[in-house]
């Protein structure tokens, strides 16, 4: 090639970077000899070369003999270095020698004369006007194929510039080699790139990036100049303090140089020398060209064996890519057509500089992918690599690094992080987040192995296994970090976006995937979607089925952690710190907020209330609870759990099966917690809310707490029932659901605040170790009611009154006697269940535990007539008539200790009760005759005597009247008058009905059948029959019956002496009920007749005397 001084070759941004001679600028005369040696400011200056050798070299380089075979290897200045550094087979090729010497290792220096000779050779070579002619000849077919290059004006150097731009498309071997070699020569020294020096001269001097004067400066320092400018450009983008701005034309030149060196890492001289050893270590088998070495090195950037110098150079290169995607050869090539097709460079609303940003490119192409538009697989592959790159190193996003340094601007930092996540879009492929991929690899292999690698559902699968045994701690942290951002922009979940983009546009007026709106920011779109997800058909505008399924999936995942619910975290930040700072375990923060619902600020209370209301409709949103309850669900609730639409059925099923053997502690605690939360607001019970919404608005307005609403509606139902209202004011569907709520509340005292609050101190004092569930606490308080505080005692009494009138609300009774109810009372009305069980209590098929429970309830009923609704109804006229004095002393909310029933018993013995009341009292007498505990007055007055005289009988497991018989037999030994009176009353009652005396009835059962079968029971008729049979010598009674009857006669005789009649009425009753009633009445009649005759005789005598006195 001959030396010429024609116009330069263009190699600058947008085909404007020229390769040119710097003779006029640098004072260099290419044809005559070298310039004066430079004075480099930073690097150690080399010894100035001898005038003759360089001049000869320069002259030699310009002589015609170069065309006939001039060789660099023949020059004296470089012979020693060539022999030492370059293989012999390269000596015959000047370009090979040049490449060998300029790509030498950093520690291998060459002589200053050789260095300068190479500089002049490269300069003369690139300024040769036939440079273009050679290119035209070597690349003839290639130029014809590339339309842009074929149309370039000849003679100005534009042709070679075009070929360099399109060198990736050059298939002709010789042309490719030629252009590659020339590019390598050009990029070895920034001074060979004309225009670059012109545009960046001032910035180089200002930033002290190196010398721009001609001299023998080491070629490595020339790469350092460009590296220095690139780093300055990066610092400016990050807005670091104290950074001087680079002129815009120099910025373009820097990026253009980076772009032109994007396919071959040899062309980035600073990176090439920094990473030469690392390339051999990590990418030895990677072929240079098309950016392959760059990508290989990027992939190994964070490995420990990577040198810091190379890592810094790679980071700088990546930062340039983030500013201009064209700096990445592979990405620009793969996505060139897609960028045009998706119109990613035509947004007039964005500044031109932003269109080149990697983040904008990724957002634009990702939007196309999310909308289902075609994007080539090659381009998507490149996008995946660079999305992963952005996720691996946050410093590649200048906005993040800029804002992260400003500690006060937390919101801005999070916003820029959100933008990064959107750009990288890890939701579409978890592998983009290398940290997540590595941390969760074991979880994916075990829990998600059924899902295709790279599928977006992998993230969903990981979320489903969050806080499970399969999850590892590191994966948990990484997953929550990523989900924090995904949860704040619905578009970052590709499955959700795909299924719901139509619904979002229709219902929430959203824009495109990468577009935003102040009226509907990304975080608000999901809120809009889930509000429509649970609408009924009557409420209109609902989500499509596919979208609703995805919305439910997201809600289930977000419930795992409050940080995944942006609105909840934003509005409740203060309350979380105030009330829940110590609640750090999974799910505890939301539970804590629900527990303190009344204490929360208004905004937080609203969002927690809405979420709780949503949970009541679909409890599967509470994923932690569902996991804990999995055994119960599988065993008892799988039918409702399989329904895609949950309307509160699953929680209702869990409550109903709360005490099954499959129920574990975690599930029981979770279900109870949700029940307690439901009591705060009736809206939190979805089924109750839907069934009774209209009734509540009509009958119980302005009432919010569920317990108050239940009481209000229950009172209305009860009043309508008692008053025999023609039509119930509470609707049928509400009454049914009201019954469910009442039954659930009866299981745990905490679900009834009006009972729980007054009894808290009693619970801690009397029942500290008793569990709340299964109504155990309520049962404990009932058993200890004599020791309860007044307020608690009153509440327990009211509760018992309700339970006795409606046994279904007696949780313990219904639980213990569940099977017996099925056996004996299937046809009985729900309100008569206890009555039915009492009637079958002594059946051989009766379960002992149920029998014991029935006895407990009988004891309770007999303490007060108000606790026995059947007796109360039957004796409603008798009680005020005969027992008013007892009622006057009674308090409204405490037991009468059986006084009213004792009063009615006495009137029963006197045969003065109405038939209905008499029947009920007879039943009570019969029951209490078999078990002394059913007579509260007897137990209260005779407890000491029973312990002293009848301890063995009282200890018997089965009570059949032994204690009563013992007291009767030991009547003379009883010291306490109260007890003696009760025993005498028993004797008096037994005279009225033999069934009241179980010992006598058992002994005389055969005699009753033989001699008194035709006698109607009651009013002492059968007892009189037996007494007459005893006196009739013709009748032979059973020995035991005869003995027992004689004992009873003796007792009655003693009772008559000890307790004489208190009035004429008592005397008449005693006579009428006496076994010798006929004899007594005969004697009374005879006495009356005798008195009459005596009176008659006395009257005649007195009349005669009076007449005689008159006659006198």
Coordinates of N, CA, C and O in Angstrom, one line a residue, residues 403-466:
X403 N -30.0 6.9 43.6 CA -30.9 7.1 44.7 C -30.6 6.3 46.0 O -30.9 6.7 47.1
X404 N -29.9 5.2 45.8 CA -29.5 4.4 47.0 C -28.5 5.2 47.9 O -28.5 5.0 49.1
X405 N -27.8 6.1 47.3 CA -26.8 6.9 48.1 C -27.5 8.0 48.8 O -26.9 8.7 49.6
X406 N -28.7 8.2 48.6 CA -29.5 9.3 49.2 C -30.4 8.7 50.2 O -31.5 8.3 49.9
X407 N -30.0 8.5 51.5 CA -30.7 7.8 52.4 C -32.1 8.3 52.7 O -33.0 7.6 53.2
X408 N -32.3 9.6 52.5 CA -33.6 10.2 52.8 C -34.6 10.0 51.7 O -35.8 10.2 51.9
X409 N -34.2 9.5 50.6 CA -35.1 9.4 49.5 C -35.4 7.9 49.3 O -35.2 7.3 48.2
X410 N -36.0 7.3 50.3 CA -36.3 5.9 50.3 C -37.4 5.6 49.2 O -37.3 4.6 48.5
X411 N -38.4 6.4 49.2 CA -39.5 6.1 48.2 C -38.9 6.1 46.8 O -39.3 5.3 46.0
X412 N -38.1 7.1 46.5 CA -37.5 7.2 45.1 C -36.7 6.0 44.8 O -36.7 5.4 43.7
X413 N -35.9 5.5 45.8 CA -35.1 4.3 45.6 C -36.0 3.1 45.3 O -35.7 2.3 44.4
X414 N -37.1 2.9 46.1 CA -38.0 1.8 45.8 C -38.7 1.9 44.5 O -38.9 0.9 43.8
X415 N -38.9 3.2 44.0 CA -39.5 3.3 42.7 C -38.6 2.9 41.6 O -39.0 2.2 40.7
X416 N -37.3 3.3 41.8 CA -36.4 2.9 40.7 C -36.1 1.4 40.8 O -35.9 0.7 39.7
X417 N -36.1 0.8 42.0 CA -36.0 -0.7 42.0 C -37.2 -1.3 41.4 O -37.1 -2.4 40.7
X418 N -38.4 -0.7 41.5 CA -39.6 -1.3 40.9 C -39.4 -1.2 39.4 O -39.8 -2.2 38.6
X419 N -38.8 -0.1 38.9 CA -38.6 0.0 37.4 C -37.6 -1.1 36.9 O -37.8 -1.7 35.9
X420 N -36.6 -1.3 37.8 CA -35.6 -2.4 37.4 C -36.3 -3.7 37.3 O -36.1 -4.5 36.4
X421 N -37.1 -4.1 38.3 CA -37.8 -5.3 38.3 C -38.7 -5.5 37.1 O -38.8 -6.5 36.4
X422 N -39.4 -4.3 36.7 CA -40.2 -4.4 35.5 C -39.4 -4.6 34.3 O -39.8 -5.3 33.4
X423 N -38.2 -4.0 34.2 CA -37.3 -4.1 33.1 C -36.8 -5.6 33.0 O -36.8 -6.2 31.9
X424 N -36.4 -6.1 34.1 CA -35.9 -7.5 34.1 C -37.0 -8.5 34.0 O -36.7 -9.6 33.5
X425 N -38.1 -8.2 34.5 CA -39.3 -9.1 34.5 C -39.0 -10.5 34.9 O -39.2 -11.5 34.2
X426 N -38.5 -10.7 36.2 CA -38.2 -12.0 36.6 C -39.4 -12.9 36.8 O -39.3 -14.1 37.0
X427 N -40.6 -12.2 36.9 CA -41.8 -13.0 37.1 C -42.1 -14.0 35.9 O -42.7 -15.0 36.0
X428 N -41.6 -13.6 34.7 CA -41.8 -14.4 33.5 C -40.9 -15.6 33.5 O -41.2 -16.6 32.9
X429 N -39.7 -15.5 34.2 CA -38.8 -16.6 34.2 C -37.9 -16.4 35.4 O -37.1 -15.5 35.5
X430 N -38.1 -17.2 36.4 CA -37.3 -17.1 37.7 C -35.8 -17.2 37.5 O -35.1 -16.7 38.3
X431 N -35.4 -17.8 36.4 CA -33.9 -17.9 36.2 C -33.2 -16.6 36.0 O -32.0 -16.5 36.1
X432 N -34.0 -15.6 35.7 CA -33.4 -14.3 35.5 C -32.8 -13.8 36.8 O -31.7 -13.1 36.8
X433 N -33.4 -14.1 37.9 CA -32.8 -13.8 39.2 C -31.9 -14.9 39.6 O -32.3 -15.9 40.2
X434 N -30.6 -14.7 39.3 CA -29.7 -15.8 39.6 C -29.6 -16.1 41.1 O -29.5 -17.3 41.4
X435 N -29.7 -15.1 41.9 CA -29.7 -15.4 43.4 C -30.9 -16.3 43.8 O -30.7 -17.2 44.6
X436 N -32.0 -15.9 43.3 CA -33.2 -16.7 43.6 C -33.1 -18.2 43.0 O -33.4 -19.1 43.7
X437 N -32.6 -18.2 41.8 CA -32.4 -19.5 41.1 C -31.5 -20.5 41.9 O -31.8 -21.6 42.2
X438 N -30.4 -19.9 42.4 CA -29.4 -20.7 43.2 C -30.0 -21.1 44.5 O -29.8 -22.2 45.0
X439 N -30.6 -20.1 45.2 CA -31.2 -20.3 46.5 C -32.3 -21.4 46.6 O -32.5 -22.1 47.5
X440 N -33.1 -21.4 45.5 CA -34.3 -22.2 45.5 C -34.2 -23.5 44.6 O -35.2 -24.1 44.4
X441 N -32.9 -23.8 44.2 CA -32.8 -24.9 43.3 C -33.3 -26.2 43.9 O -34.0 -27.0 43.3
X442 N -32.9 -26.4 45.2 CA -33.3 -27.6 45.9 C -34.8 -27.7 46.1 O -35.4 -28.8 45.9
X443 N -35.5 -26.6 46.3 CA -36.9 -26.5 46.5 C -37.6 -26.9 45.2 O -38.6 -27.6 45.1
X444 N -37.1 -26.3 44.1 CA -37.6 -26.5 42.8 C -37.5 -28.0 42.4 O -38.5 -28.6 41.8
X445 N -36.4 -28.6 42.7 CA -36.2 -30.0 42.4 C -37.1 -30.9 43.1 O -37.4 -32.0 42.6
X446 N -37.5 -30.5 44.3 CA -38.4 -31.4 45.1 C -39.8 -31.1 45.0 O -40.7 -31.9 44.8
X447 N -40.2 -29.8 45.2 CA -41.6 -29.4 45.2 C -42.2 -29.0 43.9 O -43.4 -29.1 43.7
X448 N -41.3 -28.6 43.0 CA -41.9 -28.0 41.7 C -41.3 -28.8 40.5 O -41.2 -28.2 39.4
X449 N -40.8 -30.0 40.7 CA -40.2 -30.7 39.6 C -41.1 -31.1 38.4 O -40.7 -31.4 37.3
X450 N -42.4 -31.0 38.7 CA -43.4 -31.3 37.7 C -43.7 -30.2 36.7 O -44.4 -30.4 35.7
X451 N -43.1 -29.0 37.0 CA -43.3 -27.8 36.2 C -42.1 -27.7 35.3 O -40.9 -27.8 35.7
X452 N -42.3 -27.3 34.0 CA -41.2 -27.1 33.0 C -40.3 -26.1 33.5 O -40.7 -25.0 34.0
X453 N -39.0 -26.3 33.3 CA -38.0 -25.3 33.7 C -38.2 -24.0 33.0 O -38.3 -24.0 31.8
X454 N -38.2 -22.9 33.8 CA -38.4 -21.6 33.2 C -39.8 -21.2 33.1 O -40.1 -20.0 32.7
X455 N -40.8 -22.0 33.4 CA -42.2 -21.7 33.4 C -42.5 -20.7 34.5 O -42.0 -20.8 35.6
X456 N -43.3 -19.7 34.2 CA -43.7 -18.7 35.2 C -44.4 -19.3 36.4 O -44.3 -18.7 37.5
X457 N -45.0 -20.5 36.2 CA -45.6 -21.1 37.4 C -44.7 -21.7 38.4 O -45.1 -22.0 39.5
X458 N -43.4 -21.7 38.1 CA -42.4 -22.0 39.1 C -42.5 -21.1 40.3 O -42.5 -21.5 41.5
X459 N -42.6 -19.8 40.0 CA -42.7 -18.8 41.1 C -43.9 -19.1 42.0 O -43.9 -19.0 43.2
X460 N -45.0 -19.3 41.3 CA -46.3 -19.6 42.0 C -46.1 -20.9 42.8 O -46.6 -20.9 44.0
X461 N -45.5 -21.9 42.3 CA -45.2 -23.1 43.1 C -44.4 -22.8 44.3 O -44.7 -23.3 45.4
X462 N -43.4 -22.0 44.1 CA -42.5 -21.7 45.3 C -43.3 -20.9 46.4 O -43.1 -21.2 47.6
X463 N -44.2 -20.0 45.9 CA -45.0 -19.3 46.9 C -46.0 -20.3 47.6 O -46.2 -20.1 48.8
X464 N -46.5 -21.2 46.9 CA -47.4 -22.2 47.6 C -46.6 -23.0 48.6 O -47.3 -23.5 49.6
X465 N -45.3 -23.2 48.5 CA -44.6 -23.9 49.5 C -43.8 -23.0 50.5 O -43.0 -23.5 51.2
X466 N -44.1 -21.7 50.4 CA -43.5 -20.8 51.4 C -44.0 -21.2 52.8 O -45.1 -21.5 53.0

